[in-house]
XYZ file of C-alpha atoms in Angstrom:
722
model
C -20.050 -60.967 29.814
C -22.350 -60.672 26.820
C -21.952 -56.884 26.911
C -18.157 -57.260 26.757
C -18.442 -59.564 23.749
C -20.782 -57.127 21.976
C -18.410 -54.252 22.746
C -15.511 -56.158 21.214
C -17.499 -56.918 18.058
C -18.646 -53.309 17.691
C -15.142 -51.954 18.329
C -13.677 -54.353 15.783
C -16.228 -53.226 13.175
C -15.456 -49.541 13.828
C -11.735 -50.266 13.408
C -12.481 -51.887 10.052
C -14.192 -48.693 8.861
C -11.271 -46.596 10.117
C -8.826 -48.821 8.231
C -10.875 -48.388 5.051
C -10.861 -44.594 5.483
C -7.103 -44.503 6.112
C -6.500 -46.719 3.075
C -8.470 -44.331 0.854
C -6.674 -41.226 2.228
C -3.270 -42.871 1.776
C -4.151 -43.898 -1.785
C -5.217 -40.349 -2.620
C -1.953 -38.946 -1.230
C 0.048 -41.516 -3.190
C -1.812 -40.750 -6.411
C -1.204 -37.051 -5.868
C 2.516 -37.649 -5.538
C 2.480 -39.793 -8.662
C 0.624 -37.143 -10.678
C 3.018 -34.399 -9.528
C 6.008 -36.487 -10.585
C 4.474 -37.245 -13.973
C 3.668 -33.572 -14.623
C 7.188 -32.602 -13.540
C 8.729 -35.205 -15.865
C 6.603 -33.995 -18.780
C 7.600 -30.377 -18.142
C 11.278 -31.334 -17.857
C 11.108 -33.299 -21.110
C 9.487 -30.335 -22.885
C 12.159 -27.935 -21.564
C 15.114 -30.274 -22.048
C 16.567 -28.092 -24.812
C 16.477 -24.933 -22.673
C 19.069 -26.114 -20.153
C 22.592 -24.782 -20.717
C 25.426 -27.186 -21.294
C 28.580 -27.213 -19.188
C 30.459 -25.643 -22.068
C 27.944 -22.808 -22.195
C 28.365 -22.248 -18.449
C 32.126 -21.983 -18.843
C 31.950 -19.606 -21.814
C 29.505 -17.129 -20.272
C 31.095 -13.890 -19.114
C 31.676 -13.879 -15.372
C 29.823 -11.330 -13.299
C 31.415 -9.941 -10.179
C 30.261 -12.167 -7.296
C 30.481 -11.654 -3.547
C 30.505 -14.870 -1.504
C 28.998 -14.222 1.932
C 29.941 -16.619 4.744
C 28.263 -15.513 8.003
C 29.585 -17.363 11.074
C 27.703 -16.769 14.343
C 28.901 -19.871 16.233
C 32.015 -21.944 16.578
C 33.166 -23.151 13.144
C 36.343 -25.246 13.318
C 36.042 -26.232 9.648
C 35.859 -22.662 8.279
C 39.538 -22.511 7.329
C 39.406 -25.874 5.551
C 36.224 -24.769 3.746
C 37.909 -21.608 2.401
C 41.029 -23.509 1.312
C 38.954 -26.088 -0.540
C 36.772 -23.394 -2.102
C 39.719 -21.413 -3.480
C 41.400 -24.583 -4.717
C 38.432 -26.170 -6.483
C 36.117 -23.377 -7.666
C 36.133 -22.681 -11.432
C 35.548 -18.939 -11.192
C 37.832 -15.927 -11.189
C 35.793 -12.797 -10.590
C 34.768 -13.222 -6.949
C 35.465 -11.975 -3.440
C 34.882 -13.901 -0.209
C 33.548 -11.976 2.811
C 33.637 -13.960 6.033
C 31.883 -12.599 9.112
C 33.300 -13.950 12.372
C 32.729 -13.108 16.026
C 35.619 -11.183 17.490
C 35.657 -13.464 20.554
C 36.103 -16.607 18.433
C 39.900 -16.630 18.435
C 40.681 -19.904 16.580
C 38.253 -19.145 13.750
C 39.539 -15.569 13.390
C 43.131 -16.810 13.229
C 42.243 -19.435 10.580
C 40.460 -16.850 8.416
C 43.364 -14.398 8.762
C 45.793 -17.033 7.524
C 43.655 -17.553 4.437
C 43.322 -13.769 3.957
C 47.081 -13.298 4.075
C 47.487 -16.030 1.451
C 44.787 -14.637 -0.866
C 43.679 -11.009 -1.142
C 40.224 -12.094 -2.318
C 39.347 -13.178 1.239
C 38.054 -10.338 3.439
C 37.581 -10.741 7.189
C 34.670 -8.927 8.861
C 34.615 -8.996 12.664
C 31.283 -8.940 14.502
C 30.807 -7.337 17.851
C 28.614 -8.963 20.480
C 25.517 -7.064 19.345
C 25.860 -8.041 15.664
C 26.551 -11.689 16.462
C 23.445 -11.960 18.638
C 21.227 -13.023 15.717
C 21.607 -14.239 12.158
C 19.803 -11.208 10.725
C 22.139 -8.732 12.458
C 25.161 -10.699 11.299
C 23.955 -10.738 7.691
C 23.135 -7.021 7.713
C 26.561 -6.217 9.162
C 28.216 -8.398 6.534
C 26.285 -6.630 3.761
C 27.336 -3.254 5.158
C 30.956 -4.396 4.982
C 30.426 -5.485 1.366
C 28.881 -2.102 0.484
C 31.828 -0.339 2.109
C 34.243 -2.450 0.068
C 32.343 -1.526 -3.107
C 32.633 2.196 -2.380
C 36.316 1.996 -1.493
C 37.357 -0.072 -4.519
C 34.801 1.233 -7.056
C 33.299 -2.170 -7.848
C 29.717 -3.384 -8.127
C 28.932 -6.957 -7.222
C 26.243 -8.330 -9.522
C 25.568 -11.441 -7.437
C 25.664 -12.191 -3.711
C 26.183 -15.892 -2.986
C 25.386 -17.077 0.557
C 27.317 -20.100 1.787
C 27.609 -21.774 5.159
C 30.861 -22.328 7.051
C 30.548 -26.132 6.791
C 29.520 -26.517 3.158
C 31.388 -27.746 0.108
C 30.490 -26.026 -3.163
C 30.700 -27.732 -6.529
C 33.399 -26.249 -8.806
C 30.710 -25.040 -11.238
C 28.312 -23.714 -8.584
C 29.155 -20.035 -9.143
C 29.010 -20.441 -12.925
C 25.581 -22.040 -12.696
C 24.335 -19.243 -10.435
C 25.899 -16.671 -12.777
C 23.967 -18.159 -15.699
C 20.552 -18.320 -14.037
C 20.812 -14.951 -12.256
C 20.175 -13.389 -15.648
C 16.667 -14.909 -15.613
C 15.736 -14.721 -11.917
C 16.634 -12.514 -8.965
C 16.928 -15.491 -6.586
C 18.703 -18.728 -7.533
C 18.663 -21.679 -5.136
C 21.143 -24.461 -5.845
C 20.552 -28.025 -4.640
C 21.662 -28.693 -1.080
C 22.798 -32.271 -0.456
C 22.987 -33.029 3.273
C 26.010 -35.193 4.046
C 26.263 -37.282 7.248
C 28.866 -36.622 9.900
C 31.127 -39.285 11.352
C 29.497 -39.079 14.775
C 25.922 -39.192 13.415
C 26.073 -41.220 10.193
C 22.292 -41.744 10.083
C 21.144 -38.148 10.677
C 21.989 -36.821 7.235
C 19.991 -37.643 4.156
C 16.370 -38.619 4.545
C 15.426 -36.471 7.523
C 17.154 -33.269 6.440
C 16.960 -33.485 2.654
C 14.686 -30.513 1.855
C 16.279 -29.376 -1.402
C 18.018 -32.541 -2.527
C 17.256 -35.235 -5.033
C 14.045 -36.361 -3.306
C 12.209 -33.058 -3.979
C 14.091 -31.956 -7.080
C 11.298 -32.669 -9.556
C 8.657 -30.945 -7.449
C 10.882 -27.883 -6.970
C 11.637 -27.691 -10.683
C 7.906 -27.809 -11.465
C 7.289 -25.122 -8.870
C 10.000 -22.897 -10.314
C 8.570 -23.270 -13.829
C 4.945 -22.590 -12.875
C 4.902 -20.052 -10.012
C 8.486 -18.711 -10.286
C 8.932 -19.029 -6.533
C 10.637 -21.775 -4.507
C 11.487 -22.410 -0.832
C 15.062 -21.638 0.063
C 17.676 -22.602 2.620
C 20.383 -20.551 4.295
C 23.117 -21.850 1.996
C 23.649 -22.332 -1.731
C 21.586 -19.210 -2.410
C 22.397 -16.448 -4.920
C 20.840 -12.965 -4.694
C 20.984 -10.688 -7.690
C 21.912 -7.070 -7.061
C 18.449 -5.707 -7.829
C 16.924 -8.082 -5.242
C 19.210 -6.739 -2.507
C 18.449 -3.188 -3.643
C 14.693 -3.871 -3.567
C 14.925 -4.821 0.112
C 17.325 -2.010 0.940
C 14.805 0.583 -0.248
C 12.319 -0.584 2.408
C 14.704 -0.771 5.376
C 17.021 -3.539 6.485
C 17.641 -6.327 4.019
C 17.151 -9.007 6.658
C 14.473 -8.634 9.310
C 15.832 -8.825 12.857
C 12.498 -10.044 14.239
C 12.227 -13.045 11.891
C 13.364 -16.485 13.118
C 14.606 -17.259 9.590
C 15.700 -13.934 8.032
C 16.855 -15.367 4.686
C 13.566 -17.182 4.117
C 11.651 -14.034 5.074
C 13.797 -11.874 2.765
C 13.107 -14.143 -0.210
C 9.377 -14.028 0.553
C 9.422 -10.215 0.620
C 11.375 -10.127 -2.632
C 8.743 -12.362 -4.210
C 6.003 -10.005 -3.032
C 7.796 -7.181 -4.848
C 7.526 -9.039 -8.155
C 10.982 -10.595 -8.422
C 11.383 -14.188 -9.591
C 13.129 -17.035 -7.813
C 14.132 -20.358 -9.307
C 15.623 -23.726 -8.402
C 18.187 -25.303 -10.721
C 19.100 -28.963 -10.986
C 21.880 -29.747 -13.416
C 24.690 -32.264 -13.695
C 28.214 -31.781 -14.945
C 30.087 -33.885 -17.484
C 30.782 -36.503 -14.779
C 27.053 -36.790 -13.970
C 27.498 -35.103 -10.587
C 24.897 -32.636 -9.324
C 26.054 -29.013 -9.421
C 25.189 -27.661 -5.986
C 26.508 -27.525 -2.434
C 27.077 -30.288 0.101
C 26.182 -29.351 3.655
C 27.189 -31.358 6.692
C 24.285 -32.533 8.824
C 23.587 -31.186 12.294
C 26.054 -32.065 15.010
C 23.318 -33.419 17.295
C 19.824 -34.778 16.835
C 18.551 -31.881 18.923
C 19.991 -29.399 16.421
C 18.409 -31.313 13.530
C 15.004 -31.269 15.240
C 15.334 -27.557 16.008
C 16.231 -26.674 12.407
C 13.392 -28.782 11.002
C 10.894 -27.306 13.491
C 11.920 -23.751 12.595
C 11.427 -24.470 8.913
C 8.054 -26.128 9.465
C 6.867 -23.237 11.612
C 7.563 -20.884 8.705
C 6.135 -22.928 5.840
C 3.606 -25.394 7.225
C 2.260 -23.688 10.318
C 2.915 -20.091 9.303
C -0.108 -17.865 8.772
C 0.852 -16.614 5.328
C -0.981 -16.176 2.051
C 0.406 -17.371 -1.280
C 2.178 -14.743 -3.356
C -0.293 -12.646 -5.286
C -2.761 -12.216 -2.434
C -6.030 -14.031 -1.965
C -6.732 -14.090 -5.722
C -3.622 -16.084 -6.601
C -3.429 -18.593 -9.414
C -4.343 -22.259 -9.120
C -0.718 -23.416 -9.135
C 0.189 -20.965 -6.361
C -2.666 -22.196 -4.215
C -1.719 -25.795 -4.877
C 1.908 -25.340 -3.872
C 0.781 -23.386 -0.818
C -1.171 -26.544 0.063
C 1.913 -28.665 -0.671
C 3.832 -26.656 1.927
C 1.165 -27.533 4.501
C 0.629 -31.107 3.331
C 2.814 -32.503 6.108
C -0.043 -31.784 8.546
C -2.343 -34.150 6.640
C 0.392 -36.773 6.343
C 1.216 -36.543 10.045
C -2.461 -36.821 10.976
C -2.851 -39.896 8.745
C 0.208 -41.591 10.250
C -0.950 -40.754 13.775
C -4.390 -42.218 13.089
C -2.766 -45.325 11.639
C -0.628 -45.740 14.758
C -3.586 -45.275 17.085
C -5.605 -47.750 15.018
C -2.838 -50.346 15.340
C -2.681 -49.820 19.118
C -6.465 -50.144 19.383
C -6.460 -53.322 17.285
C -3.755 -54.868 19.484
C -5.708 -53.927 22.613
C -8.916 -55.501 21.271
C -7.075 -58.666 20.281
C -5.599 -58.913 23.764
C -9.014 -58.299 25.331
C -10.537 -60.976 23.090
C -7.906 -63.458 24.243
C -8.679 -62.986 27.926
C -12.490 -62.715 27.571
C -14.219 -66.056 28.278
C -16.507 -67.297 25.551
C -14.772 -65.274 22.817
C -13.006 -67.683 20.519
C -11.606 -65.595 17.595
C -11.909 -62.202 15.950
C -13.434 -61.894 12.480
C -11.294 -60.468 9.651
C -10.600 -56.768 10.150
C -11.061 -56.083 6.429
C -13.203 -58.345 4.316
C -14.391 -55.975 1.566
C -12.611 -56.702 -1.750
C -12.245 -53.043 -2.674
C -10.536 -52.228 0.646
C -8.091 -55.078 0.095
C -7.426 -53.773 -3.426
C -6.747 -50.275 -2.067
C -4.357 -51.674 0.561
C -2.485 -53.651 -2.090
C -2.319 -50.519 -4.252
C -0.865 -48.557 -1.322
C 1.735 -51.258 -0.779
C 2.742 -51.159 -4.443
C 3.073 -47.363 -4.338
C 5.173 -47.524 -1.155
C 7.535 -50.140 -2.612
C 7.850 -48.194 -5.872
C 8.622 -44.970 -3.970
C 11.280 -46.738 -1.880
C 12.926 -48.283 -4.948
C 12.850 -44.955 -6.767
C 14.399 -43.122 -3.836
C 17.137 -45.734 -3.458
C 17.942 -45.385 -7.161
C 18.059 -41.583 -6.944
C 20.258 -41.700 -3.857
C 22.640 -44.171 -5.485
C 22.876 -41.974 -8.578
C 23.539 -38.803 -6.591
C 25.477 -39.904 -3.498
C 26.794 -43.339 -4.291
C 25.868 -46.967 -3.513
C 26.877 -46.787 0.173
C 24.365 -44.022 0.870
C 21.736 -46.001 -1.035
C 22.325 -49.041 1.181
C 21.963 -46.892 4.314
C 18.803 -45.215 3.021
C 16.293 -47.564 4.760
C 18.059 -46.941 8.072
C 18.098 -43.227 7.296
C 14.349 -43.294 6.712
C 13.816 -44.996 10.064
C 16.027 -42.388 11.712
C 14.183 -39.524 10.028
C 10.804 -40.676 11.387
C 11.456 -39.507 14.982
C 13.116 -36.331 13.646
C 10.038 -35.485 11.601
C 7.637 -36.430 14.402
C 9.410 -34.386 17.038
C 9.857 -31.444 14.656
C 6.142 -31.393 13.739
C 5.164 -31.446 17.415
C 7.619 -28.672 18.280
C 6.562 -26.498 15.340
C 2.835 -26.927 16.066
C 3.200 -26.211 19.784
C 5.345 -23.168 19.068
C 2.803 -21.842 16.590
C -0.034 -22.340 19.086
C 1.978 -20.442 21.683
C 2.591 -17.583 19.253
C -1.111 -17.435 18.413
C -1.978 -17.323 22.106
C 0.471 -14.463 22.649
C -0.973 -12.472 19.761
C -4.614 -12.961 20.773
C -4.858 -10.184 23.407
C -3.311 -7.657 21.015
C -5.902 -8.515 18.375
C -8.698 -8.236 20.913
C -7.478 -4.779 21.895
C -7.713 -3.590 18.280
C -10.933 -1.519 18.140
C -11.237 -1.090 14.380
C -9.150 -3.907 12.908
C -10.587 -6.401 10.482
C -9.558 -9.234 12.827
C -12.746 -8.549 14.751
C -14.810 -9.345 11.671
C -15.752 -12.986 11.418
C -15.035 -14.750 8.140
C -14.428 -12.686 5.022
C -15.130 -9.043 5.852
C -17.303 -6.946 3.592
C -16.225 -3.539 2.387
C -19.167 -1.848 4.105
C -18.303 -3.563 7.396
C -14.687 -2.414 7.115
C -15.765 1.162 6.382
C -18.279 1.146 9.246
C -15.668 -0.171 11.701
C -13.168 2.446 10.544
C -15.752 5.231 10.874
C -15.668 6.225 7.199
C -19.420 5.725 6.708
C -22.431 5.247 8.954
C -24.601 2.159 9.240
C -27.444 3.925 7.428
C -25.118 4.728 4.516
C -24.019 1.089 4.404
C -27.654 -0.066 4.246
C -28.353 2.423 1.464
C -25.335 1.193 -0.547
C -26.333 -2.464 -0.059
C -29.877 -1.775 -1.229
C -28.569 0.072 -4.312
C -26.132 -2.773 -5.033
C -28.840 -5.441 -4.776
C -31.206 -3.474 -6.970
C -28.713 -2.685 -9.725
C -26.242 -5.599 -9.360
C -23.522 -3.014 -9.027
C -20.423 -3.826 -6.979
C -20.680 -2.481 -3.457
C -17.605 -0.290 -3.809
C -18.916 1.136 -7.080
C -22.270 1.689 -5.385
C -20.506 3.715 -2.690
C -18.832 5.744 -5.432
C -22.078 6.271 -7.385
C -23.934 7.496 -4.308
C -20.955 9.637 -3.155
C -21.094 8.014 0.292
C -17.353 7.538 0.803
C -14.080 8.969 -0.441
C -12.234 7.087 -3.179
C -9.144 6.596 -1.025
C -11.225 5.150 1.837
C -12.930 2.723 -0.554
C -9.579 1.608 -1.978
C -8.131 1.091 1.515
C -11.150 -1.016 2.477
C -10.735 -3.067 -0.712
C -7.060 -3.605 0.093
C -7.923 -4.758 3.607
C -10.462 -7.200 2.217
C -8.093 -8.668 -0.393
C -4.961 -8.470 1.747
C -3.245 -5.961 -0.584
C -1.305 -2.776 0.084
C -2.797 0.645 -0.605
C -0.968 3.269 -2.610
C -1.448 6.478 -4.546
C -0.333 7.017 -8.136
C 1.436 10.224 -7.172
C 4.198 10.682 -9.685
C 3.936 12.241 -13.132
C 2.774 9.840 -15.813
C 5.142 8.885 -18.627
C 4.746 6.991 -21.863
C 6.596 3.981 -20.420
C 4.466 3.795 -17.262
C 1.832 1.399 -18.625
C 3.690 -0.486 -21.320
C 2.979 -3.791 -19.541
C -0.713 -3.584 -20.449
C -2.146 -2.239 -23.664
C -4.632 0.614 -23.455
C -7.467 -1.732 -24.360
C -6.562 -4.237 -21.614
C -5.967 -1.487 -19.055
C -9.400 0.019 -19.768
C -11.044 -3.399 -19.693
C -9.740 -4.257 -16.214
C -9.217 -0.668 -15.031
C -5.734 -1.721 -13.912
C -2.586 0.371 -14.205
C 0.826 -1.373 -14.283
C 4.082 0.473 -13.836
C 7.672 -0.260 -12.885
C 8.503 0.345 -9.218
C 11.710 1.846 -7.882
C 12.938 -1.497 -6.556
C 12.608 -3.244 -9.923
C 9.238 -4.908 -9.368
C 6.002 -4.279 -11.256
C 3.170 -2.622 -9.315
C -0.324 -3.309 -10.663
C -2.907 -0.889 -9.230
C -6.515 -2.020 -9.127
C -9.547 -0.086 -7.922
C -12.292 -2.714 -7.945
C -12.705 -6.380 -7.158
C -12.997 -8.947 -9.925
C -14.705 -12.256 -10.365
C -12.419 -15.340 -10.396
C -12.731 -15.421 -14.187
C -11.631 -11.781 -14.495
C -8.735 -12.373 -12.090
C -7.511 -15.206 -14.312
C -7.914 -13.062 -17.424
C -5.947 -10.212 -15.824
C -3.125 -12.539 -14.795
C -3.075 -14.026 -18.289
C -2.784 -10.544 -19.804
C 0.080 -9.721 -17.447
C 1.887 -12.961 -18.329
C 1.546 -12.128 -22.018
C 3.173 -8.786 -21.214
C 6.091 -10.553 -19.498
C 5.022 -9.873 -15.896
C 5.320 -13.234 -14.155
C 5.116 -11.961 -10.571
C 2.955 -8.805 -10.310
C 2.685 -6.909 -7.045
C -0.998 -6.033 -6.776
C -1.933 -2.875 -4.909
C -5.134 -0.913 -4.489
C -5.537 2.737 -5.423
C -8.473 5.148 -5.842
C -10.414 4.283 -8.965
C -10.291 7.893 -10.158
C -6.475 7.937 -10.103
C -6.276 4.651 -12.019
C -8.760 5.781 -14.678
C -6.954 9.113 -14.997
C -3.583 7.385 -15.367
C -4.873 5.018 -18.059
C -6.387 7.823 -20.123
C -3.762 10.539 -19.762
C -0.473 8.677 -19.249
C 2.177 10.340 -21.381
C -0.227 12.601 -23.324
C 0.183 16.286 -24.023
C -2.663 17.056 -21.644
C -0.857 15.331 -18.790
C 2.314 17.237 -19.643
C 0.333 20.464 -19.470
C -1.035 19.447 -16.067
C 2.478 18.806 -14.789
C 3.620 22.134 -16.222
C 0.767 23.941 -14.505
C 1.652 22.249 -11.221
C 5.244 23.376 -11.601
C 4.151 26.960 -12.365
C 1.807 27.029 -9.365
C 4.601 25.808 -7.098
C 7.007 28.452 -8.398
C 4.750 31.336 -7.349
C 5.123 30.647 -3.637
C 6.859 28.471 -1.069
C 7.246 24.845 -2.011
C 6.322 22.653 0.967
C 7.194 19.006 0.781
C 4.505 16.899 -0.919
C 2.682 19.813 -2.581
C 2.950 18.366 -6.085
C 1.537 15.012 -4.932
C -1.351 16.718 -3.134
C -2.187 18.775 -6.227
C -2.129 15.675 -8.448
C -4.490 13.849 -6.110
C -6.898 16.786 -6.110
C -6.814 16.957 -9.897
C -7.468 13.248 -10.381
C -10.093 12.886 -7.645
C -13.170 14.102 -9.620
C -12.309 12.025 -12.701
C -14.738 9.273 -13.689
C -14.743 6.516 -16.256
C -17.298 6.905 -19.025
C -19.370 4.006 -17.733
C -19.426 5.473 -14.212
C -20.421 8.860 -15.596
C -23.310 7.342 -17.563
C -24.500 5.287 -14.595
C -24.361 8.232 -12.187
C -26.489 10.296 -14.572
C -28.980 7.457 -14.984
C -28.429 7.040 -18.734
C -27.667 3.319 -18.661
C -28.313 0.470 -16.295
C -25.395 -1.300 -14.589
C -26.626 -4.640 -15.904
C -26.116 -3.472 -19.479
C -22.589 -2.380 -18.573
C -21.888 -5.870 -17.221
C -23.223 -7.478 -20.395
C -21.196 -5.074 -22.530
C -18.043 -5.964 -20.599
C -18.677 -9.661 -21.212
C -19.018 -9.045 -24.955
C -15.660 -7.311 -25.098
C -12.956 -9.863 -25.819
C -9.202 -9.608 -25.758
C -9.025 -7.823 -29.105
C -12.645 -6.675 -29.266
C -13.998 -3.121 -29.488
C -13.672 -0.673 -26.655
C -16.413 -0.078 -24.141
C -17.017 3.381 -25.590
C -17.757 1.909 -29.026
C -20.134 -0.671 -27.554
C -22.024 1.989 -25.600
C -22.294 4.230 -28.664
C -24.328 1.521 -30.436
C -26.847 1.312 -27.593
C -30.070 2.797 -29.035
C -31.730 3.056 -25.615
C -29.764 6.175 -24.710
C -30.988 9.445 -26.263
C -28.449 10.282 -28.987
C -27.998 13.963 -28.149
C -27.688 13.259 -24.416
C -25.119 10.547 -25.125
C -23.196 12.842 -27.472
C -23.172 15.621 -24.884
C -21.978 13.277 -22.133
C -19.236 11.781 -24.289
C -18.157 15.271 -25.413
C -17.896 16.329 -21.801
C -15.945 13.169 -20.995
C -13.499 13.686 -23.871
C -13.017 17.391 -23.139
C -12.495 16.890 -19.400
C -9.848 19.224 -18.029
C -8.937 19.634 -14.390
C -9.310 23.112 -12.976
C -5.810 24.365 -12.172
C -5.250 27.559 -10.239
C -3.482 29.779 -10.938
C -3.793 29.251 -14.697
C -1.149 30.499 -17.062
C -1.590 31.592 -20.640
C 0.386 28.638 -21.999
C -1.007 25.716 -20.018
C -4.693 26.087 -21.017
C -3.738 26.493 -24.684
C -1.597 23.353 -24.496
C -4.418 21.414 -22.907
C -6.906 22.667 -25.509
C -4.674 21.760 -28.422
C -3.721 18.410 -26.910
C -7.131 16.870 -27.562
C -8.068 16.141 -31.159
C -11.581 14.703 -31.325
C -12.042 11.706 -33.583
C -15.285 10.812 -35.357
C -15.821 7.330 -33.979
C -19.574 7.400 -34.531
C -21.923 10.110 -35.948
C -23.815 10.107 -32.677
C -20.603 10.969 -30.809
C -19.514 13.788 -33.087
C -18.474 16.767 -31.025
């Protein structure tokens, strides 16, 4: 009996510590929410003059808009939706494309009636194969839109996706037309409205892009230029659709949420996405109203699919592993529901354990009463603080709901919150179990990979990646590591100095380590290719930025940076107007060559010599790219050339780089003032670096003369005089 009493006392004390820990975690989460709201309010107040007025929305010239309404299931309200849309929308230059299954007779007949009444409604029939998935249906609908463009000689500037059971605000298309000039993806607010059969399923549990998260989404759009999206109320600009079309299908057939995946891929290509929250002259939110799911099972399934993509999905924030602080924070915000769910689960288990101990204390002889569960003053203060935050959040949400949806919805909000609790709980469990099953299915395929980086534990090193791929031997890796430790030279630069690996292999290994794509700078260089970065900044970071075919900005890097240098590079790109760069890796020789010779007369002579050499014989596909790679392969930066010849230590190069500021002198000028290098040897090396010319065969009489006259040596320093 004494052992039972001691067990009850010890268990009660452990529960007290658990309650204190849960109180602290809950307070931290509440403070985080409060700070995010304050920062969002400050940013909104600072940008209050940037929002367009309703009059400005109405006066802006209308771009040609295609409204896409994909229907892959029974939609009895589709005809009423089209009639209301045509009657209420304040827009003239639009066409409505409705995709319907050919076997859905009532819906097809309703759409045909609307099409006969208005020529701006186009019916697109799906076959059984296209209607099998949402991605196939969307791709088929886009193909029909492209065919309409070719037949009628029109170009739609905006593609607006809308569901069959949504009600758009009259100014929704005008608002999307305004903001599509600043971003390629525009997500309007989506207000989930309850159905008559399930009045408590709409609102709290399904409100992902409504008034509850509006401030956070606005802050996210202003800082990282990327927001989560839904399958309705979404506007794609033409260049965004074209960017995806260049790389295959616009919507991936293998993705469970093709629209969300398409927006993510567009963001990786450098395009911006934004979320807009604006009210009209009657103080109503300009957006779309979507009816809630027909059944609780459908609501749980939709929420679980969304959580599996955002919270439990194995994805990196945009920008790769070296993303900005805001991007990493919002990536955490997407996964924050796991921490919240764990805290609530621990709180529930703690309550069950406390009730069980109280019951056991009642029936145990000789045990009169339990001591207080929490007797520390600071724990009581934290619990009171949590209660104040919870009451303030509830009052704030009721006020927001009343302002947006009316007083009746505000009165039903507490019941809606109680209804949303099982929806959220079941959705989190379904999403987590589904993700675990997917991971288990993918595990044997990863184990069968003989050379993949998945076999490397933790963060893989470049030498380990090269050894696993067979590019270098283990002895070469040991030699490069010893050289890197001795000279404090980066391992990839050590491999280049010792000529142990090819430049392309090193760049591929760097891309695998950082999670970036590999690419060659194959095309001819033009004067507009690196306008995003000045020559000084490009030489400082050895990064080459150019416009891609799909409208994004590709930034090629050939070496890894410290966190400080990554932030400096991103800051330089933001100053140049590149908010969402697409980082890629490329051989360091190609990047250095592109920075030095982009748009110069010497590069033009190289291109002319390539053209002449191709004219003398057959022209196989890819010959010009192969010749360019061969010409750029032996090129070295001046610092690499000096280090390889043993004229300067790598540590002095690192210190010289640190002394170079944003507008400071170039690295060549800093090296020229180094008195430790013999002056004539330095002058000879710099002369050779400045007069570098690739060997082109066969040479013509014009190309060498053009290359010789293209370079005009400048007297930067007497020691460097050629």
